[in-house]
Amino acid sequence: MAISVPVVAVASSLHLIAFVLSVAAERRRSTGRVVPDEYDERTYCQYDSDVSTAYGLSAFAALLVSQAVVTGVTRCLCFGRGLSRGVGGGDGGSRGCVVCSFALSWIMFLVAEACLLAGSARNAYHTKYWGHFEARDLTSCTTLRKGVFAAAAAFTLLSMGASFWYYWSHSKTNTGGWQKHRNEGLGMTDHHDKPNSEFESVKI
């Protein structure tokens, strides 16, 4: 299986879109301030826009689609033509490289997705009427801690690098094994055909 330029283009584009959206989500995190209620003597938290949540969920979806593309093309490591024939189409070092890159790509992906999902959920969590239920005035508002979406952006880039490493190593091992077996088969065919040709020439 050779490396496909469209697959690389689609996966890299989706990863970069997720990275940009994660950075935008970090910059547009919801902030809140304590303000007095105009109807009674209590206070409540007034928050700004929830656009950061939308950015985070969009980045989550883009990263998920990119991982699905790479996983689908490589058949999730288990069903490749070269890798499914016992020897993996290469030596032990090549197979180990594929397995390590596969595990690393999934670890980076899951960490990035966890940061995006947790950040989006926490950013959307508002405590507007907390002061009413607690029977006391508010002194601060609950907001998303700084750096969650930034961590998601960093792991998104790491996920992109690990995914490309896995895709490259898987393609190299898979294709190399198939070509090796095919060349060996052609060599054996030529070897068997050669005596027949010599026999025919002697017979004539």
Coordinates of N, CA and C in Angstrom, one line a residue:
M1 N 0.8 -1.2 0.0 CA 0.0 0.0 0.0 C 0.9 1.2 0.0
A2 N 0.8 2.0 -1.1 CA 1.6 3.2 -1.2 C 1.0 4.4 -0.4
I3 N 1.8 5.4 -0.1 CA 1.2 6.5 0.6 C 0.4 7.3 -0.3
S4 N -0.8 7.7 0.1 CA -1.8 8.4 -0.8 C -1.7 9.9 -0.4
V5 N -1.5 10.7 -1.4 CA -1.4 12.2 -1.2 C -2.7 12.7 -0.7
P6 N -3.9 12.3 -1.3 CA -5.2 12.8 -0.8 C -5.4 12.5 0.6
V7 N -5.1 11.3 1.1 CA -5.3 10.9 2.5 C -4.4 11.8 3.4
V8 N -3.2 12.0 3.0 CA -2.3 12.9 3.8 C -2.9 14.3 3.8
A9 N -3.4 14.8 2.7 CA -3.9 16.2 2.6 C -5.2 16.3 3.5
V10 N -6.0 15.3 3.4 CA -7.3 15.4 4.2 C -7.0 15.3 5.7
A11 N -6.1 14.4 6.1 CA -5.8 14.2 7.5 C -5.1 15.4 8.1
S12 N -4.1 15.9 7.3 CA -3.4 17.1 7.8 C -4.3 18.3 7.9
S13 N -5.2 18.5 6.9 CA -6.1 19.6 7.0 C -7.1 19.6 8.2
L14 N -7.6 18.4 8.4 CA -8.5 18.2 9.6 C -7.8 18.5 10.9
H15 N -6.5 18.0 11.0 CA -5.7 18.2 12.2 C -5.4 19.7 12.4
L16 N -5.1 20.4 11.3 CA -4.8 21.8 11.4 C -6.1 22.6 11.8
I17 N -7.2 22.2 11.2 CA -8.5 22.9 11.6 C -8.8 22.7 13.0
A18 N -8.6 21.4 13.6 CA -8.8 21.2 15.0 C -7.8 22.0 15.8
F19 N -6.6 22.2 15.4 CA -5.6 23.0 16.1 C -6.0 24.4 16.2
V20 N -6.4 25.0 15.0 CA -6.8 26.4 15.0 C -8.1 26.6 15.9
L21 N -9.0 25.7 15.8 CA -10.2 25.8 16.6 C -9.9 25.7 18.1
S22 N -8.9 24.9 18.5 CA -8.5 24.8 19.9 C -7.9 26.0 20.4
V23 N -7.0 26.6 19.6 CA -6.4 27.9 19.9 C -7.5 29.0 20.1
A24 N -8.4 29.0 19.1 CA -9.5 30.0 19.2 C -10.4 29.8 20.5
A25 N -10.6 28.5 20.8 CA -11.4 28.2 22.0 C -10.7 28.7 23.3
E26 N -9.3 28.5 23.3 CA -8.6 29.0 24.4 C -8.6 30.5 24.6
R27 N -8.6 31.2 23.5 CA -8.6 32.7 23.5 C -10.0 33.2 23.8
R28 N -11.0 32.5 23.5 CA -12.4 32.9 23.7 C -13.1 32.2 24.9
R29 N -12.4 31.8 25.9 CA -13.0 31.2 27.0 C -14.0 32.1 27.7
S30 N -15.1 31.5 28.2 CA -16.1 32.3 28.9 C -15.6 32.9 30.2
T31 N -15.9 34.1 30.4 CA -15.6 34.7 31.7 C -16.8 35.2 32.3
G32 N -16.8 35.3 33.6 CA -18.0 35.7 34.4 C -17.6 36.7 35.4
R33 N -18.6 37.5 35.8 CA -18.5 38.5 36.8 C -19.7 38.5 37.7
V34 N -19.5 38.8 38.9 CA -20.6 38.9 39.9 C -21.3 40.2 39.8
V35 N -22.6 40.2 39.6 CA -23.4 41.4 39.5 C -24.6 41.2 40.4
P36 N -25.2 42.3 40.9 CA -26.4 42.3 41.7 C -27.6 42.0 40.9
D37 N -28.5 41.3 41.5 CA -29.8 41.0 40.8 C -30.7 42.2 41.0
E38 N -31.3 42.6 39.8 CA -32.2 43.8 39.9 C -33.5 43.6 40.6
Y39 N -33.8 42.3 40.9 CA -35.1 42.0 41.5 C -35.0 41.8 43.0
D40 N -33.9 41.5 43.5 CA -33.7 41.3 44.9 C -32.3 41.7 45.3
E41 N -31.9 41.3 46.5 CA -30.6 41.7 47.1 C -29.5 40.7 46.8
R42 N -29.8 39.7 46.1 CA -28.8 38.6 45.8 C -27.9 39.0 44.7
T43 N -26.9 38.3 44.5 CA -26.0 38.5 43.4 C -25.9 37.2 42.5
Y44 N -25.5 37.3 41.3 CA -25.4 36.2 40.4 C -24.2 36.4 39.5
C45 N -23.9 35.4 38.8 CA -22.8 35.4 37.8 C -23.3 35.7 36.4
Q46 N -22.7 36.7 35.8 CA -23.1 37.0 34.4 C -21.9 36.6 33.5
Y47 N -22.2 35.7 32.6 CA -21.2 35.2 31.7 C -21.3 35.8 30.3
D48 N -20.2 35.8 29.6 CA -20.2 36.3 28.2 C -20.6 35.1 27.3
S49 N -20.2 35.2 26.0 CA -20.6 34.2 25.0 C -20.1 32.8 25.2
D50 N -20.8 31.8 24.8 CA -20.3 30.4 24.8 C -19.7 30.0 23.5
V51 N -19.1 30.9 22.8 CA -18.5 30.5 21.5 C -17.3 29.6 21.7
S52 N -16.7 29.6 22.8 CA -15.5 28.7 23.1 C -16.0 27.3 23.1
T53 N -17.2 27.0 23.6 CA -17.7 25.7 23.6 C -17.9 25.2 22.2
A54 N -18.5 26.0 21.4 CA -18.7 25.6 20.0 C -17.4 25.3 19.3
Y55 N -16.4 26.2 19.5 CA -15.1 25.9 18.9 C -14.5 24.6 19.4
G56 N -14.6 24.3 20.7 CA -14.1 23.1 21.2 C -14.7 21.9 20.7
L57 N -16.1 21.9 20.5 CA -16.8 20.7 20.0 C -16.5 20.6 18.5
S58 N -16.3 21.7 17.8 CA -15.9 21.6 16.4 C -14.6 20.9 16.2
A59 N -13.6 21.4 17.1 CA -12.3 20.8 17.0 C -12.3 19.3 17.4
F60 N -13.2 18.9 18.3 CA -13.4 17.5 18.7 C -13.8 16.7 17.5
A61 N -14.8 17.2 16.7 CA -15.3 16.5 15.6 C -14.3 16.4 14.5
A62 N -13.6 17.5 14.2 CA -12.6 17.5 13.1 C -11.5 16.5 13.4
L63 N -11.0 16.4 14.7 CA -10.0 15.5 15.1 C -10.5 14.0 15.0
L64 N -11.7 13.8 15.4 CA -12.3 12.5 15.3 C -12.4 12.0 13.8
V65 N -12.8 12.9 12.9 CA -12.9 12.5 11.5 C -11.5 12.2 11.0
S66 N -10.5 13.0 11.3 CA -9.2 12.7 10.8 C -8.6 11.4 11.3
Q67 N -8.9 11.1 12.6 CA -8.4 9.8 13.1 C -9.1 8.6 12.4
A68 N -10.4 8.8 12.1 CA -11.2 7.8 11.4 C -10.7 7.6 10.0
V69 N -10.2 8.6 9.4 CA -9.7 8.5 8.0 C -8.4 7.6 8.0
V70 N -7.5 8.0 8.9 CA -6.2 7.2 9.0 C -6.5 5.8 9.4
T71 N -7.4 5.6 10.3 CA -7.7 4.2 10.8 C -8.3 3.4 9.7
G72 N -9.2 4.0 8.9 CA -9.9 3.3 7.9 C -8.9 2.9 6.7
V73 N -8.0 3.9 6.4 CA -7.1 3.6 5.3 C -6.1 2.4 5.7
T74 N -5.7 2.5 6.9 CA -4.7 1.4 7.4 C -5.4 0.2 7.9
R75 N -6.8 0.2 7.9 CA -7.6 -0.9 8.4 C -7.2 -1.3 9.8
C76 N -7.0 -0.2 10.6 CA -6.8 -0.4 12.0 C -5.7 -1.4 12.4
L77 N -4.6 -1.4 11.6 CA -3.4 -2.2 11.8 C -3.6 -3.7 11.6
C78 N -4.9 -4.2 11.9 CA -5.1 -5.6 12.0 C -5.3 -6.3 10.6
F79 N -5.7 -5.6 9.6 CA -6.2 -6.2 8.4 C -5.4 -5.8 7.2
G80 N -4.2 -5.2 7.3 CA -3.4 -4.8 6.2 C -2.9 -6.1 5.4
R81 N -2.7 -5.9 4.1 CA -2.4 -7.1 3.3 C -1.0 -7.7 3.7
G82 N 0.0 -6.8 4.0 CA 1.3 -7.3 4.4 C 1.3 -7.7 5.8
L83 N 0.6 -7.0 6.7 CA 0.7 -7.2 8.1 C -0.2 -8.4 8.5
S84 N -1.1 -8.8 7.7 CA -2.0 -9.9 8.1 C -1.5 -11.3 7.7
R85 N -0.2 -11.3 7.1 CA 0.3 -12.6 6.7 C 1.4 -13.1 7.6
G86 N 1.2 -12.8 8.9 CA 2.1 -13.4 9.9 C 3.4 -12.7 10.1
V87 N 4.2 -12.4 9.0 CA 5.5 -11.8 9.2 C 5.4 -10.3 9.1
G88 N 4.2 -9.7 8.8 CA 4.1 -8.3 8.7 C 4.8 -7.7 7.5
G89 N 5.2 -8.4 6.6 CA 5.9 -7.9 5.4 C 7.2 -7.3 5.7
G90 N 7.8 -7.6 6.8 CA 9.1 -7.0 7.1 C 9.7 -7.6 8.3
D91 N 10.9 -7.1 8.8 CA 11.5 -7.7 9.9 C 10.8 -7.2 11.2
G92 N 11.4 -7.7 12.4 CA 10.7 -7.4 13.7 C 10.8 -5.9 14.0
G93 N 11.9 -5.3 13.6 CA 12.0 -3.8 13.8 C 11.0 -3.0 13.1
S94 N 10.6 -3.4 11.9 CA 9.6 -2.7 11.2 C 8.2 -2.9 11.8
R95 N 8.0 -4.1 12.2 CA 6.7 -4.4 12.9 C 6.6 -3.6 14.2
G96 N 7.7 -3.6 14.9 CA 7.7 -2.9 16.2 C 7.5 -1.4 16.0
C97 N 8.0 -0.8 14.9 CA 7.8 0.6 14.6 C 6.4 0.9 14.3
V98 N 5.7 0.0 13.6 CA 4.3 0.2 13.3 C 3.5 0.1 14.5
V99 N 3.7 -0.9 15.4 CA 2.9 -1.0 16.6 C 3.1 0.2 17.5
C100 N 4.4 0.6 17.7 CA 4.6 1.8 18.6 C 4.0 3.0 18.0
S101 N 4.1 3.3 16.7 CA 3.4 4.5 16.2 C 1.9 4.4 16.3
F102 N 1.4 3.2 16.1 CA -0.1 3.0 16.2 C -0.5 3.3 17.6
A103 N 0.2 2.8 18.6 CA -0.2 3.1 20.0 C 0.0 4.5 20.4
L104 N 1.0 5.2 19.9 CA 1.3 6.6 20.2 C 0.2 7.5 19.6
S105 N -0.1 7.1 18.4 CA -1.1 8.0 17.7 C -2.5 7.9 18.4
W106 N -2.9 6.8 18.9 CA -4.1 6.7 19.7 C -4.0 7.3 21.0
I107 N -2.9 7.3 21.7 CA -2.7 7.9 23.0 C -2.9 9.4 22.8
M108 N -2.1 10.0 21.8 CA -2.2 11.4 21.6 C -3.6 11.9 21.2
F109 N -4.3 11.0 20.4 CA -5.6 11.3 20.0 C -6.6 11.4 21.1
L110 N -6.5 10.3 22.0 CA -7.5 10.3 23.1 C -7.2 11.4 24.1
V111 N -6.0 11.8 24.4 CA -5.7 12.8 25.3 C -6.2 14.2 24.7
A112 N -6.0 14.4 23.4 CA -6.5 15.6 22.8 C -8.0 15.7 22.9
E113 N -8.7 14.6 22.6 CA -10.1 14.5 22.6 C -10.7 14.7 24.0
A114 N -10.0 14.2 25.0 CA -10.4 14.3 26.4 C -10.3 15.8 26.8
C115 N -9.3 16.4 26.4 CA -9.1 17.9 26.8 C -10.2 18.7 26.1
L116 N -10.5 18.4 24.8 CA -11.5 19.2 24.1 C -12.9 19.0 24.7
L117 N -13.2 17.7 25.0 CA -14.5 17.4 25.5 C -14.7 18.0 26.9
A118 N -13.7 17.8 27.8 CA -13.8 18.3 29.2 C -13.8 19.9 29.2
G119 N -13.0 20.5 28.3 CA -12.9 21.9 28.3 C -14.3 22.5 27.8
S120 N -14.8 21.9 26.8 CA -16.1 22.4 26.2 C -17.2 22.2 27.3
A121 N -17.3 21.1 28.0 CA -18.3 20.9 29.0 C -18.1 21.8 30.2
R122 N -16.9 22.0 30.6 CA -16.6 22.9 31.7 C -16.9 24.4 31.3
N123 N -16.6 24.7 30.1 CA -16.8 26.1 29.7 C -18.3 26.5 29.6
A124 N -19.1 25.4 29.3 CA -20.5 25.7 29.2 C -21.2 25.6 30.6
Y125 N -20.5 25.2 31.6 CA -21.1 25.1 32.9 C -21.2 26.5 33.6
H126 N -22.4 27.0 33.8 CA -22.6 28.3 34.4 C -23.2 28.1 35.7
T127 N -22.8 28.9 36.7 CA -23.4 28.9 38.0 C -24.2 30.2 38.3
K128 N -25.1 30.5 37.4 CA -25.7 31.8 37.5 C -26.5 32.0 38.7
Y129 N -27.2 31.0 39.2 CA -28.1 31.2 40.4 C -27.6 30.5 41.6
W130 N -26.3 30.2 41.6 CA -25.7 29.5 42.8 C -25.9 30.3 44.1
G131 N -25.8 31.6 44.0 CA -26.0 32.4 45.2 C -27.4 32.3 45.8
H132 N -28.4 32.1 45.0 CA -29.8 31.9 45.5 C -29.9 30.6 46.2
F133 N -29.4 29.5 45.7 CA -29.5 28.2 46.3 C -28.7 28.1 47.6
E134 N -27.6 28.7 47.6 CA -26.7 28.7 48.8 C -27.1 29.7 49.8
A135 N -28.1 30.5 49.5 CA -28.5 31.6 50.5 C -27.4 32.5 50.9
R136 N -26.5 32.8 50.0 CA -25.5 33.8 50.3 C -25.1 34.5 49.0
D137 N -24.3 35.6 49.2 CA -23.9 36.3 48.0 C -22.6 35.7 47.4
L138 N -22.5 35.8 46.1 CA -21.4 35.2 45.4 C -20.2 36.2 45.5
T139 N -19.0 35.6 45.6 CA -17.8 36.4 45.5 C -17.0 36.1 44.3
S140 N -17.2 35.0 43.6 CA -16.5 34.7 42.4 C -17.4 33.8 41.5
C141 N -17.0 33.6 40.2 CA -17.8 32.8 39.3 C -16.9 31.7 38.8
T142 N -17.6 30.5 38.6 CA -16.9 29.4 38.1 C -16.6 29.5 36.6
T143 N -15.4 29.4 36.2 CA -15.0 29.4 34.8 C -14.0 28.3 34.5
L144 N -13.8 28.1 33.2 CA -12.8 27.1 32.8 C -11.4 27.6 33.1
R145 N -10.6 26.6 33.7 CA -9.2 27.0 34.0 C -8.4 27.2 32.7
K146 N -7.6 28.2 32.8 CA -6.8 28.5 31.6 C -5.8 27.4 31.3
G147 N -5.7 27.1 30.0 CA -4.7 26.1 29.6 C -5.3 24.8 29.1
V148 N -6.6 24.5 29.3 CA -7.1 23.3 28.9 C -7.2 23.1 27.4
F149 N -7.7 24.2 26.8 CA -7.8 24.1 25.3 C -6.4 24.3 24.7
A150 N -5.5 25.0 25.4 CA -4.1 25.1 24.9 C -3.4 23.7 24.9
A151 N -3.7 22.9 25.9 CA -3.2 21.5 26.0 C -3.8 20.7 24.9
A152 N -5.1 20.9 24.6 CA -5.7 20.2 23.5 C -5.1 20.5 22.2
A153 N -4.7 21.8 22.0 CA -4.1 22.2 20.7 C -2.7 21.5 20.6
A154 N -1.9 21.5 21.7 CA -0.6 20.9 21.7 C -0.7 19.4 21.4
F155 N -1.6 18.7 22.0 CA -1.8 17.2 21.7 C -2.4 17.0 20.4
T156 N -3.1 17.9 19.8 CA -3.6 17.8 18.4 C -2.4 17.7 17.5
L157 N -1.4 18.6 17.6 CA -0.2 18.6 16.8 C 0.6 17.3 17.0
L158 N 0.7 16.9 18.2 CA 1.4 15.6 18.5 C 0.6 14.4 17.9
S159 N -0.7 14.5 17.9 CA -1.5 13.4 17.3 C -1.3 13.4 15.8
M160 N -1.2 14.6 15.2 CA -1.0 14.6 13.7 C 0.4 14.0 13.4
G161 N 1.4 14.4 14.1 CA 2.7 13.8 13.9 C 2.7 12.3 14.1
A162 N 2.1 11.8 15.2 CA 2.1 10.4 15.4 C 1.3 9.6 14.4
S163 N 0.2 10.2 13.9 CA -0.7 9.6 12.9 C 0.1 9.5 11.6
F164 N 0.8 10.5 11.2 CA 1.6 10.4 10.0 C 2.7 9.4 10.1
W165 N 3.3 9.4 11.2 CA 4.4 8.4 11.5 C 3.8 7.0 11.3
Y166 N 2.6 6.7 11.9 CA 2.0 5.4 11.8 C 1.6 5.1 10.4
Y167 N 1.0 6.1 9.7 CA 0.6 5.8 8.3 C 1.8 5.6 7.4
W168 N 2.9 6.3 7.6 CA 4.1 6.1 6.8 C 4.7 4.7 7.1
S169 N 4.9 4.4 8.4 CA 5.5 3.1 8.7 C 4.6 1.9 8.3
H170 N 3.3 2.1 8.5 CA 2.4 1.0 8.0 C 2.5 0.8 6.5
S171 N 2.5 1.9 5.8 CA 2.5 1.8 4.3 C 3.8 1.2 3.8
K172 N 4.9 1.6 4.5 CA 6.2 1.1 4.1 C 6.3 -0.4 4.4
T173 N 5.9 -0.8 5.5 CA 5.9 -2.3 5.9 C 5.0 -3.1 5.0
N174 N 3.8 -2.6 4.8 CA 2.8 -3.3 4.0 C 3.2 -3.5 2.6
T175 N 3.6 -2.4 2.0 CA 4.0 -2.4 0.6 C 5.3 -3.3 0.4
G176 N 6.3 -3.1 1.3 CA 7.5 -3.8 1.2 C 7.3 -5.3 1.3
G177 N 6.5 -5.7 2.1 CA 6.2 -7.2 2.3 C 5.5 -7.7 1.0
W178 N 4.6 -7.0 0.5 CA 3.9 -7.5 -0.7 C 4.8 -7.6 -1.9
Q179 N 5.7 -6.5 -2.1 CA 6.6 -6.5 -3.2 C 7.6 -7.6 -3.1
K180 N 8.1 -7.9 -1.8 CA 9.0 -9.0 -1.6 C 8.5 -10.3 -2.0
H181 N 7.3 -10.6 -1.5 CA 6.7 -11.9 -1.9 C 6.4 -12.0 -3.3
R182 N 6.0 -10.9 -4.0 CA 5.7 -11.0 -5.4 C 7.0 -11.2 -6.2
N183 N 8.1 -10.5 -5.8 CA 9.4 -10.7 -6.5 C 9.9 -12.1 -6.3
E184 N 9.7 -12.7 -5.1 CA 10.2 -14.1 -4.9 C 9.4 -15.0 -5.8
G185 N 8.1 -14.7 -5.9 CA 7.3 -15.6 -6.8 C 7.7 -15.5 -8.2
L186 N 8.0 -14.3 -8.7 CA 8.4 -14.2 -10.1 C 9.8 -14.9 -10.3
G187 N 10.7 -14.8 -9.3 CA 12.0 -15.5 -9.4 C 11.8 -17.0 -9.5
M188 N 10.9 -17.6 -8.7 CA 10.7 -19.0 -8.8 C 10.1 -19.4 -10.1
T189 N 9.2 -18.5 -10.7 CA 8.6 -18.9 -12.0 C 9.7 -18.9 -13.0
D190 N 10.6 -17.9 -13.0 CA 11.6 -17.9 -14.0 C 12.6 -19.1 -13.9
H191 N 12.8 -19.5 -12.7 CA 13.7 -20.6 -12.4 C 13.1 -21.9 -13.0
H192 N 11.8 -22.1 -12.8 CA 11.1 -23.3 -13.3 C 11.0 -23.3 -14.8
D193 N 10.9 -22.1 -15.4 CA 10.7 -22.1 -16.9 C 12.0 -22.2 -17.6
K194 N 13.1 -21.9 -17.0 CA 14.4 -22.0 -17.7 C 14.8 -23.4 -18.1
P195 N 14.7 -24.5 -17.3 CA 15.1 -25.8 -17.7 C 14.2 -26.3 -18.9
N196 N 12.9 -25.9 -19.0 CA 12.1 -26.3 -20.0 C 12.6 -25.7 -21.3
S197 N 13.0 -24.5 -21.3 CA 13.5 -23.8 -22.5 C 14.8 -24.5 -23.0
E198 N 15.7 -24.9 -22.1 CA 16.9 -25.6 -22.5 C 16.6 -27.0 -23.1
F199 N 15.6 -27.6 -22.5 CA 15.3 -29.0 -23.0 C 14.7 -28.9 -24.4
E200 N 13.9 -27.9 -24.6 CA 13.3 -27.7 -26.0 C 14.4 -27.5 -27.0
S201 N 15.4 -26.7 -26.6 CA 16.4 -26.3 -27.6 C 17.3 -27.6 -27.9
V202 N 17.6 -28.4 -26.9 CA 18.3 -29.6 -27.1 C 17.5 -30.6 -28.0
K203 N 16.2 -30.7 -27.7 CA 15.4 -31.6 -28.5 C 15.4 -31.2 -30.0
I204 N 15.4 -30.0 -30.3 CA 15.4 -29.6 -31.7 C 16.7 -29.9 -32.3

